[in-house]
Amino acid sequence: MPTPRQEKKPSLLVIGGGGHGRVVLEAAFLSGQFARVVAIDPEASKNWSLSFADCVSDEIEVVRPDETWLFVPAVGSAVLRKKFLDTYREKGFAPTSVFHPASVVSPSARMGLGSVVLASGIIAVQAKIGDGVIVNNGAIVEHDCEVGDFSHLAPGAVLAGGSSLGSGCFLGANSSVRHGTSVTSEVIIGHGAVVTRDITAPGTFVGNPARRLPERVKVTE
Ligand SMILES: CC(C)(COP(=O)(O)OP(=O)(O)OC[C@H]1O[C@@H](n2cnc3c(N)ncnc32)[C@H](O)[C@@H]1OP(=O)(O)O)[C@@H](O)C(=O)NCCC(=O)NCCS
């Protein structure tokens, strides 16, 4: 009887070896989806001490022509995640998303590319997640929510049912957005804040109910 052909697993480049990069690297390693996981970070590669994965300063050090390498941008800055998504695509790598084995993602949810769902992260039924999104440890995107590209839900943040978050937003740790509420792009929500009304212009919001922080005057000299 012919033996079933074993599909060869792809390997993964994790772009960024800082705090967030190491969390993503570990999630990818634990997922068992990849033959090998390697971080790319010229700075971190100098003092690397994780036993389960290498960190190199350039992909040329690890990528061989007969292997399939995917990549995921893994830095906290939304601007850099976008930059890495673009530059590594231009280099010919395909972006993928990473799911911690202890995350729960509804099969009916739509996931973008280059996004991550970390330990205890939940994406509920028919939610839509953009590209380069971070759903951090214990963050919840409830049913029918939408999360725009390069947004970040910090640990424990909750987007309640039917809410939407624009692109490039940051929901601070343990913050929450009331069900059915819409938050526009480029909005920062402080740690522990509770968003009860639609937010229609970019800015920083803190407290319960969340209120806009006044812009600070920047003194240059
Ligand atoms: C909201 C936030 C972005 C503001 O940062 P900032 O622009 O540097 O603001 P400051 O720290 O100078 O604080 C400005 C004022 O807002 C208040 N403030 C800041 N964060 C607050 C919060 N989360 N809730 C309530 N008030 C807050 C400060 O006490 C300060 O008040 P004051 O002017 O009366 O003294 C930041 O405090 C925050 O909450 N970040 C989220 C961090 C997080 O969740 N990280 C997760 C990493 S994985």
Short mmCIF file of C-alpha atoms and ligand atoms in Angstrom, two decimals:
data_model
loop_
_atom_site.label_atom_id
_atom_site.label_comp_id
_atom_site.label_asym_id
_atom_site.label_seq_id
_atom_site.Cartn_x
_atom_site.Cartn_y
_atom_site.Cartn_z
CA MET A 1 0.00 0.00 0.00
CA PRO A 2 1.46 3.41 -0.89
CA THR A 3 2.37 5.51 2.12
CA PRO A 4 0.74 8.98 2.20
CA ARG A 5 3.19 11.66 1.05
CA GLN A 6 4.37 13.76 3.98
CA GLU A 7 3.90 17.47 3.24
CA LYS A 8 7.09 19.33 4.10
CA LYS A 9 6.40 22.08 6.63
CA PRO A 10 7.47 25.62 5.75
CA SER A 11 9.92 27.52 7.96
CA LEU A 12 9.21 30.95 9.43
CA LEU A 13 11.15 34.21 9.55
CA VAL A 14 9.98 36.27 12.54
CA ILE A 15 10.95 39.86 11.72
CA GLY A 16 11.99 41.35 15.06
CA GLY A 17 13.76 39.82 18.05
CA GLY A 18 12.67 42.29 20.76
CA GLY A 19 10.06 41.65 23.45
CA HIS A 20 7.13 41.19 21.06
CA GLY A 21 9.29 39.32 18.53
CA ARG A 22 10.27 36.72 21.14
CA VAL A 23 6.62 36.21 22.16
CA VAL A 24 5.65 35.63 18.50
CA LEU A 25 8.66 33.36 17.96
CA GLU A 26 7.65 31.19 20.91
CA ALA A 27 4.00 31.04 19.76
CA ALA A 28 5.15 29.96 16.28
CA PHE A 29 7.50 27.35 17.74
CA LEU A 30 4.79 25.92 20.05
CA SER A 31 2.24 25.83 17.21
CA GLY A 32 4.22 23.04 15.53
CA GLN A 33 3.27 24.50 12.13
CA PHE A 34 6.82 25.27 11.06
CA ALA A 35 9.91 23.17 10.37
CA ARG A 36 12.09 25.93 11.80
CA VAL A 37 11.53 29.38 13.32
CA VAL A 38 14.24 32.06 13.14
CA ALA A 39 14.21 35.68 14.29
CA ILE A 40 15.74 38.39 12.08
CA ASP A 41 17.12 41.28 14.12
CA PRO A 42 20.62 42.79 13.71
CA GLU A 43 20.58 44.18 17.28
CA ALA A 44 19.07 41.20 19.15
CA SER A 45 21.26 38.69 17.28
CA LYS A 46 24.31 39.90 19.26
CA ASN A 47 23.02 38.80 22.69
CA TRP A 48 20.58 36.04 21.77
CA SER A 49 19.95 33.39 24.44
CA LEU A 50 16.73 31.57 23.49
CA SER A 51 17.42 27.84 23.16
CA PHE A 52 14.61 26.87 20.76
CA ALA A 53 15.34 29.33 17.95
CA ASP A 54 18.20 31.27 16.39
CA CYS A 55 18.35 34.99 15.81
CA VAL A 56 20.34 36.24 12.80
CA SER A 57 20.91 39.70 11.42
CA ASP A 58 19.94 38.85 7.83
CA GLU A 59 17.78 36.15 6.21
CA ILE A 60 20.64 35.32 3.82
CA GLU A 61 22.26 33.50 6.77
CA VAL A 62 19.50 30.87 6.95
CA VAL A 63 17.40 30.72 3.78
CA ARG A 64 18.33 27.89 1.38
CA PRO A 65 16.82 27.65 -2.14
CA ASP A 66 15.17 24.24 -1.56
CA GLU A 67 13.18 25.38 1.50
CA THR A 68 9.92 27.34 1.82
CA TRP A 69 10.21 30.30 4.15
CA LEU A 70 7.21 32.40 5.20
CA PHE A 71 7.47 35.53 7.34
CA VAL A 72 5.58 37.48 9.98
CA PRO A 73 6.38 41.06 11.06
CA ALA A 74 6.84 41.01 14.85
CA VAL A 75 7.56 44.49 16.20
CA GLY A 76 5.39 46.67 18.43
CA SER A 77 5.47 49.70 16.11
CA ALA A 78 2.59 49.71 13.60
CA VAL A 79 4.70 51.77 11.18
CA LEU A 80 7.50 49.19 11.25
CA ARG A 81 5.08 46.26 10.92
CA LYS A 82 3.77 47.83 7.72
CA LYS A 83 7.28 48.55 6.48
CA PHE A 84 8.41 44.95 7.13
CA LEU A 85 5.26 43.51 5.53
CA ASP A 86 6.05 45.52 2.37
CA THR A 87 9.83 44.97 2.25
CA TYR A 88 9.77 41.21 2.89
CA ARG A 89 7.04 40.79 0.26
CA GLU A 90 9.26 42.70 -2.17
CA LYS A 91 12.08 40.29 -1.30
CA GLY A 92 9.79 37.44 -2.49
CA PHE A 93 8.65 35.99 0.85
CA ALA A 94 4.98 35.24 1.54
CA PRO A 95 3.44 36.65 4.74
CA THR A 96 1.60 34.35 7.11
CA SER A 97 -0.25 34.73 10.41
CA VAL A 98 0.78 33.02 13.65
CA PHE A 99 -1.63 31.48 16.14
CA HIS A 100 -0.54 30.44 19.62
CA PRO A 101 -1.81 26.87 20.24
CA ALA A 102 -3.74 28.19 23.26
CA SER A 103 -5.59 30.82 21.20
CA VAL A 104 -9.14 30.28 19.92
CA VAL A 105 -10.01 31.49 16.44
CA SER A 106 -13.46 30.85 14.97
CA PRO A 107 -13.33 29.04 11.63
CA SER A 108 -15.82 31.65 10.40
CA ALA A 109 -13.50 34.57 11.27
CA ARG A 110 -11.57 36.24 8.46
CA MET A 111 -7.85 36.73 9.19
CA GLY A 112 -5.52 39.04 7.30
CA LEU A 113 -1.88 38.26 6.60
CA GLY A 114 1.05 38.91 8.92
CA SER A 115 -1.19 39.03 11.99
CA VAL A 116 -0.73 37.22 15.31
CA VAL A 117 -3.12 35.81 17.92
CA LEU A 118 -1.23 35.09 21.13
CA ALA A 119 -1.92 32.87 24.17
CA SER A 120 -5.56 32.99 25.33
CA GLY A 121 -6.39 35.42 22.53
CA ILE A 122 -9.90 34.87 21.16
CA ILE A 123 -11.37 35.76 17.78
CA ALA A 124 -15.10 35.01 17.84
CA VAL A 125 -17.55 34.09 15.13
CA GLN A 126 -17.50 36.12 11.89
CA ALA A 127 -14.99 38.69 13.16
CA LYS A 128 -12.75 40.27 10.50
CA ILE A 129 -9.09 40.94 11.27
CA GLY A 130 -6.86 42.96 8.93
CA ASP A 131 -3.17 42.61 8.03
CA GLY A 132 -0.34 43.07 10.55
CA VAL A 133 -2.74 43.00 13.53
CA ILE A 134 -1.64 41.95 17.04
CA VAL A 135 -4.21 40.23 19.26
CA ASN A 136 -2.07 39.96 22.36
CA ASN A 137 -2.27 37.53 25.30
CA GLY A 138 -5.81 37.28 26.64
CA ALA A 139 -7.29 39.88 24.25
CA ILE A 140 -10.78 39.23 22.90
CA VAL A 141 -12.32 40.22 19.57
CA GLU A 142 -15.99 39.33 19.94
CA HIS A 143 -18.49 38.24 17.30
CA ASP A 144 -18.91 40.37 14.16
CA CYS A 145 -16.17 42.86 15.13
CA GLU A 146 -13.79 44.38 12.59
CA VAL A 147 -10.15 45.24 13.30
CA GLY A 148 -8.27 47.38 10.76
CA ASP A 149 -4.74 46.78 9.45
CA PHE A 150 -1.80 47.21 11.87
CA SER A 151 -3.95 47.70 14.96
CA HIS A 152 -2.85 46.20 18.28
CA LEU A 153 -5.02 44.87 21.11
CA ALA A 154 -2.73 44.76 24.17
CA PRO A 155 -3.06 42.00 26.81
CA GLY A 156 -6.60 41.64 28.15
CA ALA A 157 -8.18 44.24 25.82
CA VAL A 158 -11.77 43.49 24.82
CA LEU A 159 -13.60 44.56 21.68
CA ALA A 160 -17.23 43.70 22.48
CA GLY A 161 -19.66 42.28 19.92
CA GLY A 162 -20.29 44.18 16.69
CA SER A 163 -17.66 46.87 17.38
CA SER A 164 -15.10 48.15 14.92
CA LEU A 165 -11.57 49.45 15.25
CA GLY A 166 -9.90 51.36 12.42
CA SER A 167 -6.34 50.87 11.22
CA GLY A 168 -3.20 51.72 13.22
CA CYS A 169 -5.08 51.78 16.55
CA PHE A 170 -3.73 50.71 19.94
CA LEU A 171 -6.08 49.32 22.61
CA GLY A 172 -4.16 49.45 25.92
CA ALA A 173 -3.99 46.53 28.34
CA ASN A 174 -7.34 45.69 29.99
CA SER A 175 -9.21 48.36 28.04
CA SER A 176 -12.61 47.64 26.57
CA VAL A 177 -14.86 48.92 23.82
CA ARG A 178 -18.62 48.71 24.39
CA HIS A 179 -20.60 46.49 22.03
CA GLY A 180 -21.57 48.08 18.71
CA THR A 181 -19.12 50.98 19.11
CA SER A 182 -16.96 52.25 16.32
CA VAL A 183 -13.43 53.62 16.79
CA THR A 184 -11.79 55.37 13.85
CA SER A 185 -8.17 54.88 12.69
CA GLU A 186 -5.02 56.07 14.53
CA VAL A 187 -6.65 56.07 17.98
CA ILE A 188 -4.80 55.19 21.22
CA ILE A 189 -6.89 53.87 24.11
CA GLY A 190 -5.14 53.96 27.51
CA HIS A 191 -4.58 51.05 29.86
CA GLY A 192 -7.88 50.15 31.56
CA ALA A 193 -10.01 52.66 29.64
CA VAL A 194 -13.66 51.94 28.81
CA VAL A 195 -14.87 53.25 25.46
CA THR A 196 -18.63 53.82 25.63
CA ARG A 197 -19.23 56.06 22.58
CA ASP A 198 -18.03 56.15 18.98
CA ILE A 199 -14.64 57.81 18.49
CA THR A 200 -14.60 59.69 15.19
CA ALA A 201 -11.23 61.48 15.18
CA PRO A 202 -7.69 60.29 15.99
CA GLY A 203 -6.31 60.97 19.48
CA THR A 204 -5.52 59.42 22.87
CA PHE A 205 -8.37 58.48 25.20
CA VAL A 206 -8.20 57.40 28.87
CA GLY A 207 -10.49 56.61 31.81
CA ASN A 208 -14.02 55.28 32.33
CA PRO A 209 -15.86 56.53 30.37
CA ALA A 210 -12.93 57.19 28.03
CA ARG A 211 -12.20 60.88 27.42
CA ARG A 212 -9.76 62.50 25.01
CA LEU A 213 -6.40 63.52 26.51
CA PRO A 214 -5.58 67.11 25.56
CA GLU A 215 -2.71 67.38 23.06
CA ARG A 216 0.48 68.39 24.82
CA VAL A 217 2.39 71.40 23.54
CA LYS A 218 5.77 70.15 22.34
CA VAL A 219 8.62 72.45 23.40
CA THR A 220 11.46 72.14 20.91
CA GLU A 221 13.99 74.51 22.47
C1 LIG B 1 -2.72 56.51 27.49
C2 LIG B 1 -1.22 56.51 27.37
C3 LIG B 1 -0.84 56.06 25.94
C4 LIG B 1 -0.78 57.94 27.59
O1 LIG B 1 0.60 58.05 27.52
P1 LIG B 1 1.27 59.53 27.47
O2 LIG B 1 0.77 60.23 26.26
O3 LIG B 1 2.73 59.33 27.62
O4 LIG B 1 0.60 60.27 28.70
P2 LIG B 1 1.18 60.58 30.18
O5 LIG B 1 1.75 59.35 30.79
O6 LIG B 1 2.03 61.79 30.07
O7 LIG B 1 -0.15 60.95 30.94
C5 LIG B 1 -0.92 62.11 30.64
C6 LIG B 1 -2.06 62.20 31.65
O8 LIG B 1 -2.98 61.12 31.43
C7 LIG B 1 -3.09 60.30 32.61
N1 LIG B 1 -3.12 58.92 32.14
C8 LIG B 1 -2.20 58.27 31.39
N2 LIG B 1 -2.59 57.02 31.13
C9 LIG B 1 -3.77 56.85 31.76
C10 LIG B 1 -4.66 55.77 31.85
N3 LIG B 1 -4.38 54.61 31.23
N4 LIG B 1 -5.80 55.93 32.53
C11 LIG B 1 -6.07 57.12 33.16
N5 LIG B 1 -5.26 58.19 33.09
C12 LIG B 1 -4.13 58.06 32.40
C13 LIG B 1 -1.84 60.60 33.41
O9 LIG B 1 -2.04 60.36 34.77
C14 LIG B 1 -1.61 62.05 33.08
O10 LIG B 1 -2.50 62.81 33.86
P3 LIG B 1 -2.06 64.27 34.44
O11 LIG B 1 -1.81 65.13 33.22
O12 LIG B 1 -3.28 64.68 35.23
O13 LIG B 1 -0.86 64.02 35.26
C15 LIG B 1 -0.53 55.52 28.35
O14 LIG B 1 -0.55 56.03 29.68
C16 LIG B 1 -1.18 54.15 28.38
O15 LIG B 1 -2.16 53.86 29.09
N6 LIG B 1 -0.61 53.25 27.57
C17 LIG B 1 -1.06 51.88 27.44
C18 LIG B 1 0.08 50.97 27.84
C19 LIG B 1 -0.26 49.52 27.61
O16 LIG B 1 -1.39 49.09 27.78
N7 LIG B 1 0.74 48.76 27.20
C20 LIG B 1 0.59 47.37 26.88
C21 LIG B 1 1.90 46.84 26.35
S1 LIG B 1 1.78 45.21 25.75
#
